[in-house]
mmCIF file of C-alpha atoms in Angstrom:
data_model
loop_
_atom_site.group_PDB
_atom_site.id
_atom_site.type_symbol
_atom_site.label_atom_id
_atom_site.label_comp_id
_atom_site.label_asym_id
_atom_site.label_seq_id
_atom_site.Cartn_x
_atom_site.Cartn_y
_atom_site.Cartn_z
ATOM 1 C CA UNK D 1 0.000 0.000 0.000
ATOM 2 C CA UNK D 2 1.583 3.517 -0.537
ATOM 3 C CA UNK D 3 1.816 5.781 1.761
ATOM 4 C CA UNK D 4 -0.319 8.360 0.328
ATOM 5 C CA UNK D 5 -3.209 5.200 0.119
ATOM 6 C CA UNK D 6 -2.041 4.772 3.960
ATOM 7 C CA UNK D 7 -2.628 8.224 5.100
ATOM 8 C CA UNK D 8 -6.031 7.734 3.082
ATOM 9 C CA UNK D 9 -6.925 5.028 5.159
ATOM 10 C CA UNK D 10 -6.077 6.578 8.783
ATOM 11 C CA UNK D 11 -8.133 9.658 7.614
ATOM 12 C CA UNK D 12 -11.040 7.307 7.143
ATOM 13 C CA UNK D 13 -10.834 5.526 10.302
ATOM 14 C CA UNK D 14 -10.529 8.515 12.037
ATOM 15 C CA UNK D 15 -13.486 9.935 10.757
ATOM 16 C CA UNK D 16 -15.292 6.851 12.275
ATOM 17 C CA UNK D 17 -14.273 7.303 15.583
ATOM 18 C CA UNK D 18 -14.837 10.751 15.426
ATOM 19 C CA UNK D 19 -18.610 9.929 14.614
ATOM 20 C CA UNK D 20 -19.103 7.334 16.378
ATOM 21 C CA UNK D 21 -17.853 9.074 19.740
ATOM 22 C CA UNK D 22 -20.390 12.132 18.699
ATOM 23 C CA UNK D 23 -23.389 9.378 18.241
ATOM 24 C CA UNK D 24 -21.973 8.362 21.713
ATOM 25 C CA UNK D 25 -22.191 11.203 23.434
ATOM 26 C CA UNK D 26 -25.976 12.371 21.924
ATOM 27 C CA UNK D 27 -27.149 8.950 22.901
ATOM 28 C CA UNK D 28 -25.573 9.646 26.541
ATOM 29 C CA UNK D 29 -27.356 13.002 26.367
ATOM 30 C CA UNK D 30 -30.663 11.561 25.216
ATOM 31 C CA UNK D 31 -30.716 8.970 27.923
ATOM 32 C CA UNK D 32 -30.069 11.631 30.472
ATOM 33 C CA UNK D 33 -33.460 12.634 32.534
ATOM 34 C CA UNK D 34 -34.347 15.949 31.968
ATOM 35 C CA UNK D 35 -35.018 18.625 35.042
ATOM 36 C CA UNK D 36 -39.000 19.033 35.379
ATOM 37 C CA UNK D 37 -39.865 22.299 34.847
ATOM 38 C CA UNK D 38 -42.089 24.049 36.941
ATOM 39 C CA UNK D 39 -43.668 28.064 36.823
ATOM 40 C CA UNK D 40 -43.674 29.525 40.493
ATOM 41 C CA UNK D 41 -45.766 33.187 39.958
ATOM 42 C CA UNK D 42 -43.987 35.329 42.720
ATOM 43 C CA UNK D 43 -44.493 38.763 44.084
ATOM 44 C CA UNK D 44 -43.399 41.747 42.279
ATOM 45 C CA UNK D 45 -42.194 43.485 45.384
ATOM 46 C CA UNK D 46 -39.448 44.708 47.012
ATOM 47 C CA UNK D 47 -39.823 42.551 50.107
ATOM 48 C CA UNK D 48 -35.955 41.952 50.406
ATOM 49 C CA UNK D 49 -34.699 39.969 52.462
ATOM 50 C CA UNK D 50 -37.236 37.561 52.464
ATOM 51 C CA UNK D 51 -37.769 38.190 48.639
ATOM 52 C CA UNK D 52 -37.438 40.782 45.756
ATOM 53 C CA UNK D 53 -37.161 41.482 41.982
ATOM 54 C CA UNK D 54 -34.273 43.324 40.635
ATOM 55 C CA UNK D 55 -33.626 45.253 38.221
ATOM 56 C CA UNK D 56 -32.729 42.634 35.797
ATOM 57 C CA UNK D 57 -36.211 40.744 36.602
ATOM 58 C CA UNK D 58 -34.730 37.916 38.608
ATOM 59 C CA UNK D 59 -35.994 36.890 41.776
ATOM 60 C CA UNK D 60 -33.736 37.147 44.702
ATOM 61 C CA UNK D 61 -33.225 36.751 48.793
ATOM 62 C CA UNK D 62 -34.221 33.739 51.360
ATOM 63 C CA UNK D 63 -36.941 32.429 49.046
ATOM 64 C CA UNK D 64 -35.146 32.486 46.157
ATOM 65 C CA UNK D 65 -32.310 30.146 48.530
ATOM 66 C CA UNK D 66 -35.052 27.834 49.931
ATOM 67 C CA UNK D 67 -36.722 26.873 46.695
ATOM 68 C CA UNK D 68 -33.461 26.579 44.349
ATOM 69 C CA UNK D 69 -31.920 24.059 47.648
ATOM 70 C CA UNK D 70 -35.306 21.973 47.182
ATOM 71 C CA UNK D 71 -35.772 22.198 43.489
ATOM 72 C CA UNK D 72 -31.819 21.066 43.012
ATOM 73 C CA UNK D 73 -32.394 17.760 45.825
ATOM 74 C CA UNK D 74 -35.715 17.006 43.243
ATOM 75 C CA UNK D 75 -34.148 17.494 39.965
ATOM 76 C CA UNK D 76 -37.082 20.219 39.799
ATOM 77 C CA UNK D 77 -36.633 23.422 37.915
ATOM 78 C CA UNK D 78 -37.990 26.638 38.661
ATOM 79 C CA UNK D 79 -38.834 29.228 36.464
ATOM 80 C CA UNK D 80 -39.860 32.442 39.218
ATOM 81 C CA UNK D 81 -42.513 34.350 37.323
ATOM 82 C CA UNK D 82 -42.810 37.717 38.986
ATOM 83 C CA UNK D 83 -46.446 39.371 38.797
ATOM 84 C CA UNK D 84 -48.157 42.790 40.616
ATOM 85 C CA UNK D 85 -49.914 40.877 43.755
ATOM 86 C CA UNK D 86 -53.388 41.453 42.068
ATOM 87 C CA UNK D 87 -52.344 39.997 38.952
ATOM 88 C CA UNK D 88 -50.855 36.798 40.383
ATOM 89 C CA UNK D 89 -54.112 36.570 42.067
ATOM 90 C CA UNK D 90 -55.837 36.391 39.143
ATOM 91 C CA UNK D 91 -52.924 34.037 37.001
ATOM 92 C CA UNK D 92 -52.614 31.842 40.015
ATOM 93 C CA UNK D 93 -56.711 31.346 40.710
ATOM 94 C CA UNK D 94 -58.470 32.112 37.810
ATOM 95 C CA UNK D 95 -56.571 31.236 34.760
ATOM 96 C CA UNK D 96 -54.762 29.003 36.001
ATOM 97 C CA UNK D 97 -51.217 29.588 34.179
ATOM 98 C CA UNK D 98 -48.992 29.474 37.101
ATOM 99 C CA UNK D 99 -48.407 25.711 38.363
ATOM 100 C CA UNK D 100 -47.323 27.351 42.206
ATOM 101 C CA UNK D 101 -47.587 30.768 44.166
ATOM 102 C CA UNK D 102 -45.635 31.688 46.942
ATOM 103 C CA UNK D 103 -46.008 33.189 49.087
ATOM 104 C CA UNK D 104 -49.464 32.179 49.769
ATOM 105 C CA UNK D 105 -51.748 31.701 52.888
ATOM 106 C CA UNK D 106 -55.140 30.269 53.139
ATOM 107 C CA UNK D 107 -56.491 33.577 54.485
ATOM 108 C CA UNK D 108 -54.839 35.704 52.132
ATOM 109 C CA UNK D 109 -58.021 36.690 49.629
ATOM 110 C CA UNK D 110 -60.352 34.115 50.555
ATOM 111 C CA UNK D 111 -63.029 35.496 48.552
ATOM 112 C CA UNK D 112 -60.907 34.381 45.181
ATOM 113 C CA UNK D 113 -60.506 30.886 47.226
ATOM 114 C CA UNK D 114 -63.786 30.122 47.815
ATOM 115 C CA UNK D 115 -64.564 26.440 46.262
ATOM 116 C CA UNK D 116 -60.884 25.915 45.340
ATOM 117 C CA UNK D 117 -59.295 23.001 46.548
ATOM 118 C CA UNK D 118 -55.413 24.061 47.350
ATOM 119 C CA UNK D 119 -52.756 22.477 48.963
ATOM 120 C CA UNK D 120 -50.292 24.204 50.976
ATOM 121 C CA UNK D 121 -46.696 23.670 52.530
ATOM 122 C CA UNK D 122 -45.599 23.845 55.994
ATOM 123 C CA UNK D 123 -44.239 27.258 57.122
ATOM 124 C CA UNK D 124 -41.695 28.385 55.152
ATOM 125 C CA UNK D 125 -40.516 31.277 57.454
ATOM 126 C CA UNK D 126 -42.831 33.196 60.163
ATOM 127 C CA UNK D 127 -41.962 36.673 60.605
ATOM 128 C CA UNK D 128 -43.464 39.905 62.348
ATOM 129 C CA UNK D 129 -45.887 42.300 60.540
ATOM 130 C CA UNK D 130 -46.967 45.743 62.337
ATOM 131 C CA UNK D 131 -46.913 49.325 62.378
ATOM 132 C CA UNK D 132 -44.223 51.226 61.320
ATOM 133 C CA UNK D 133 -44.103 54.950 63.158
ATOM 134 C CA UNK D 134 -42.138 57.801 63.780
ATOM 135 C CA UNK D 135 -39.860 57.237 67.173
ATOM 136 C CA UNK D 136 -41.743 59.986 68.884
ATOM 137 C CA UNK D 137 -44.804 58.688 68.184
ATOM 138 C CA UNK D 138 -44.366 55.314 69.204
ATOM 139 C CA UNK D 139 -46.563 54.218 72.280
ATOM 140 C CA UNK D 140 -49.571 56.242 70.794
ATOM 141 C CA UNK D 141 -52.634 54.619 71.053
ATOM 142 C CA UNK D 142 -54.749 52.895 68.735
ATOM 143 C CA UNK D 143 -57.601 55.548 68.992
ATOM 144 C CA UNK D 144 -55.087 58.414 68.053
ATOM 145 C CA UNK D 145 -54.309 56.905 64.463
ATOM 146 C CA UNK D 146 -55.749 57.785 62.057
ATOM 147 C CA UNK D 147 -54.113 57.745 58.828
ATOM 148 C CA UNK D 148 -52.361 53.966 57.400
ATOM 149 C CA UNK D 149 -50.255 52.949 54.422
ATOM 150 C CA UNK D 150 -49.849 49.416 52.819
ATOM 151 C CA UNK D 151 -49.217 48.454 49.419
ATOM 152 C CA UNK D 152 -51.603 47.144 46.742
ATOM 153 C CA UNK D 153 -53.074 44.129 47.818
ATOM 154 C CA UNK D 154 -52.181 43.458 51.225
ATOM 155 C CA UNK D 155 -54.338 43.257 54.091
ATOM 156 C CA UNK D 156 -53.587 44.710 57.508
ATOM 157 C CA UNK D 157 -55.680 42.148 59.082
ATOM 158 C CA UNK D 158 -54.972 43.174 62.987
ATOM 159 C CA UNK D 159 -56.297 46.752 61.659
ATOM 160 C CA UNK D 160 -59.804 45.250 60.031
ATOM 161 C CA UNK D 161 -62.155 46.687 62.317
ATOM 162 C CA UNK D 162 -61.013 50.046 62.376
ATOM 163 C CA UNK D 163 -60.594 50.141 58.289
ATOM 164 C CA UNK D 164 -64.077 48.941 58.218
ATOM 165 C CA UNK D 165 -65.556 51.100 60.215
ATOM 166 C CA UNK D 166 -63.416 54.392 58.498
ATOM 167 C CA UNK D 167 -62.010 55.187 62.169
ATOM 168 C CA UNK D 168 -58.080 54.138 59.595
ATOM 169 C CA UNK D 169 -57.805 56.032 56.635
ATOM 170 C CA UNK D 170 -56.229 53.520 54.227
ATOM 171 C CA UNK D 171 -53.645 54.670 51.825
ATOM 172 C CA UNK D 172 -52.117 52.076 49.010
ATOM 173 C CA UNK D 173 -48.874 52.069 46.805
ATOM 174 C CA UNK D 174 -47.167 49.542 44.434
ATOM 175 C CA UNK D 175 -44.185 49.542 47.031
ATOM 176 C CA UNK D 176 -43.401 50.138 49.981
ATOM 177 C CA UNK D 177 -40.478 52.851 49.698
ATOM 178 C CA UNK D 178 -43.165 55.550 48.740
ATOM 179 C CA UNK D 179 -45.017 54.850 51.809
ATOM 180 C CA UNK D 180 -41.920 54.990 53.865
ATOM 181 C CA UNK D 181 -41.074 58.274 52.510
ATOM 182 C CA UNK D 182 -44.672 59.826 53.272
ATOM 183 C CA UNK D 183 -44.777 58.369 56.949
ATOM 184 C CA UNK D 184 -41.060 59.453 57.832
ATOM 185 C CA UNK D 185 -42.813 63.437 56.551
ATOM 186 C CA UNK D 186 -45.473 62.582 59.118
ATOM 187 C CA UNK D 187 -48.086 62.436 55.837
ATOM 188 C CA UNK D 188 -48.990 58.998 57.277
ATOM 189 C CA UNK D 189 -49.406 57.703 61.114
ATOM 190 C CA UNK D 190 -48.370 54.298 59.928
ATOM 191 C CA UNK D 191 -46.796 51.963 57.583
ATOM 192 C CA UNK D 192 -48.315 48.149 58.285
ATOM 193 C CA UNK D 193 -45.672 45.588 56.819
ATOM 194 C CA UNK D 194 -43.025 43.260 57.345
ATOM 195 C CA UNK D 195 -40.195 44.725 59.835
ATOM 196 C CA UNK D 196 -37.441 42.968 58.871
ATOM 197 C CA UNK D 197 -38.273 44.481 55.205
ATOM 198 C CA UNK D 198 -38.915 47.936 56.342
ATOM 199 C CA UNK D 199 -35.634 48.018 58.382
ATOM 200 C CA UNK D 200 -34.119 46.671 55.214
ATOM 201 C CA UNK D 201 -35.836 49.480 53.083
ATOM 202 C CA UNK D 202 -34.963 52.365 55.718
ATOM 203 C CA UNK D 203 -31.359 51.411 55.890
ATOM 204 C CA UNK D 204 -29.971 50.669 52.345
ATOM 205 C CA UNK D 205 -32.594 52.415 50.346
ATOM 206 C CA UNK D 206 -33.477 55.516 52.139
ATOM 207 C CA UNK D 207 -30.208 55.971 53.615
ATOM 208 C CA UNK D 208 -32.017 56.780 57.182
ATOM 209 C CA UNK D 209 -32.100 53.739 59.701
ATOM 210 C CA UNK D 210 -34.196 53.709 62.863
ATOM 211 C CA UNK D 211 -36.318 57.292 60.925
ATOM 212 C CA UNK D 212 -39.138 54.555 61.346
ATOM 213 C CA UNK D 213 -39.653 52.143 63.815
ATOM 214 C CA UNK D 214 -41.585 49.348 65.052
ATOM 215 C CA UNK D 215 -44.567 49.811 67.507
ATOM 216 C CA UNK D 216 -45.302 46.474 69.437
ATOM 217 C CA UNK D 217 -47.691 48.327 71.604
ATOM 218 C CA UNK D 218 -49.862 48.705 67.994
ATOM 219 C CA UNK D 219 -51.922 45.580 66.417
ATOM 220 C CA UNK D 220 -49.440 43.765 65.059
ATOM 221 C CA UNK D 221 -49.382 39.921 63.773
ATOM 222 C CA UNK D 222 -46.971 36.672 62.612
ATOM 223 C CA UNK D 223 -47.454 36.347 58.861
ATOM 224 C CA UNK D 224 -46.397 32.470 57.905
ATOM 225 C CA UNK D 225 -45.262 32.296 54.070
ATOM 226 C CA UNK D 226 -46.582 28.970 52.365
ATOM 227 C CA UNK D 227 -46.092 27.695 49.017
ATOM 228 C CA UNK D 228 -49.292 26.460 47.877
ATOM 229 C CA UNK D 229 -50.353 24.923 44.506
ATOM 230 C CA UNK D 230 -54.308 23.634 42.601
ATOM 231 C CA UNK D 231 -52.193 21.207 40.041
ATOM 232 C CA UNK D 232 -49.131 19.718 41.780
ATOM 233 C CA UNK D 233 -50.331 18.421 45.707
ATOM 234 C CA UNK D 234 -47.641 15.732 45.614
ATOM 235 C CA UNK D 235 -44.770 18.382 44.887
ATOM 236 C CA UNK D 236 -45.961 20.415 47.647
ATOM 237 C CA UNK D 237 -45.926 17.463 50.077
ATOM 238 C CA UNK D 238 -42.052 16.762 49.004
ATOM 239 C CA UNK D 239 -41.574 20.409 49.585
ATOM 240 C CA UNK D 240 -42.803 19.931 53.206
ATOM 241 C CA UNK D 241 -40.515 17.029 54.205
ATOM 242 C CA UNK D 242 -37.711 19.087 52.957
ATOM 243 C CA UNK D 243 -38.696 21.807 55.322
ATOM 244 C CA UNK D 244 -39.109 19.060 57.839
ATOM 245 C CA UNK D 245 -35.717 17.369 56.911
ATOM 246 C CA UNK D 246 -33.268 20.215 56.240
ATOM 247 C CA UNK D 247 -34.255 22.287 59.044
ATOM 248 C CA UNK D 248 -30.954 23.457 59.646
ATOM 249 C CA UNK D 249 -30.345 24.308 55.932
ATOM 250 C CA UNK D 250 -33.429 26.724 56.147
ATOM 251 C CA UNK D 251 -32.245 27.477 59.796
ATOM 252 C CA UNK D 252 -28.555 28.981 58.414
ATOM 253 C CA UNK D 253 -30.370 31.123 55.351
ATOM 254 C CA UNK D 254 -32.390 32.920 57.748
ATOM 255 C CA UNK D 255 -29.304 34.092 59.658
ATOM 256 C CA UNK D 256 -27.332 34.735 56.197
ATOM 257 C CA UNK D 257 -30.534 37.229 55.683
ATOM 258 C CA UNK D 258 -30.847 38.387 59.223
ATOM 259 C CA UNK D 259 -34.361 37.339 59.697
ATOM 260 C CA UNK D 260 -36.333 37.956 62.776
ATOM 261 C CA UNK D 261 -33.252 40.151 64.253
ATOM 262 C CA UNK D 262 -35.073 43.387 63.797
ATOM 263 C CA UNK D 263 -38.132 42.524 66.871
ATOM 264 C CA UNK D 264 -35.860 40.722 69.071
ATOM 265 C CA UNK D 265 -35.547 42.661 72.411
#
């Protein structure tokens, strides 16, 4: 054989290989279980550090942490749909797009619930909601307020009565930084919401920490974050045992966010 007939012949052969290896590796590939993909509709709200949307659209903080630990054990993923709280109401309930929601609660909206049958986790984290006032007016009583601020959609639930009965003047906003600003010019009495967020918001955003603070001598409540779902019941029980089981996973995220430090005496 000459050697230009030789060098033929190597080519050849190594052009096999080559595709046979490629055929290989697609078969590999194929065989390969894909990650289950899953829609979570989330809030879009700056609620950092429990969760928030930046700038770029992505979801972010200790929810974020918690669901991406669980979805990775489950060879889930997550694709974090952020939505204004009324819409997600609506996508979640009603249409029926979004195959999770979180964070939910059974008594959040119960008049969209009504007939519904939804399962929910355990608690995912359980953290202090109240009144948000000006240091000199903190200790005021109930009967001197008269003007409070929430955003768009939220309830202040240990406030109902006096809403109802227009003793509260309820103000609304699409966030919460806006209210902030109008309660720390005394334009509001009150800002009902998370403390750990508002802390948050009135030290890195508006650049003045402790301008607001929290009033335990005012209605206040525990709000427990759920993630709840009409479609996948058996995801949401997995969900739970990894609550259940990783306990101090979820345990060491809350003190890489600082949760519950802001109300502890």
């Amino acid at each position: 054989m000459t050697i230009k007939l030789r060098w033929q012949a190597r080519l050849l052969c190594a052009g096999v290989l080559a595709a046979a290896a490629v055929s290989l590796t697609a078969v590999a590939a194929s065989a390969a279980p894909a990650a289950k993909s899953f829609t979570v509709g989330v809030e879009n709200l700056q609620y950092y550090p429990l969760h928030t949307v930046d700038g770029a659209n992505r979801y972010r903080g200790f929810a974020r942490d918690v669901l991406d630990a669980f979805a990775s054990q489950h060879g889930y993923a997550f694709e974090y749909v952020p939505l204004p709280i009324n819409r997600l109401y609506t996508r979640f309930l009603k249409e029926r797009t979004l195959d999770f929601k979180y964070p939910d609660h059974p008594k959040w909206r119960e008049d969209l619930r009504h007939g519904l049958k939804l399962s929910y986790s355990n608690v995912v984290v359980s953290t202090e909601e109240g009144a948000m006032v000006l240091p000199r007016h903190r200790g005021r009583p109930l009967s001197e307020v008269r003007s409070m601020g929430t955003v768009l959609g939220f309830t202040p639930w240990p406030y109902r009565q006096a809403i109802d009965s227009k003793a509260i003047a309820i103000s609304t906003s699409n966030s919460f930084d806006g209210l902030l600003r109008h309660a720390l010019a005394d334009h509001i009495d009150v800002v009902y919401m998370n403390v750990d967020v508002a802390n948050y918001l009135l030290a890195e955003e508006l650049k003045t920490p402790g301008g607001l603070i929290f009033d335990p001598a005012l209605p206040h409540a525990r709000s427990d974050f759920r993630l709840s779902t009409l479609q996948h019941p058996e995801v949401v029980e997995q969900f739970s045992q990894f609550l259940q089981r990783e306990q101090s996973l979820v345990q060491k995220l809350r003190q890489k966010y600082r949760i519950g430090e802001a109300v502890r005496p």
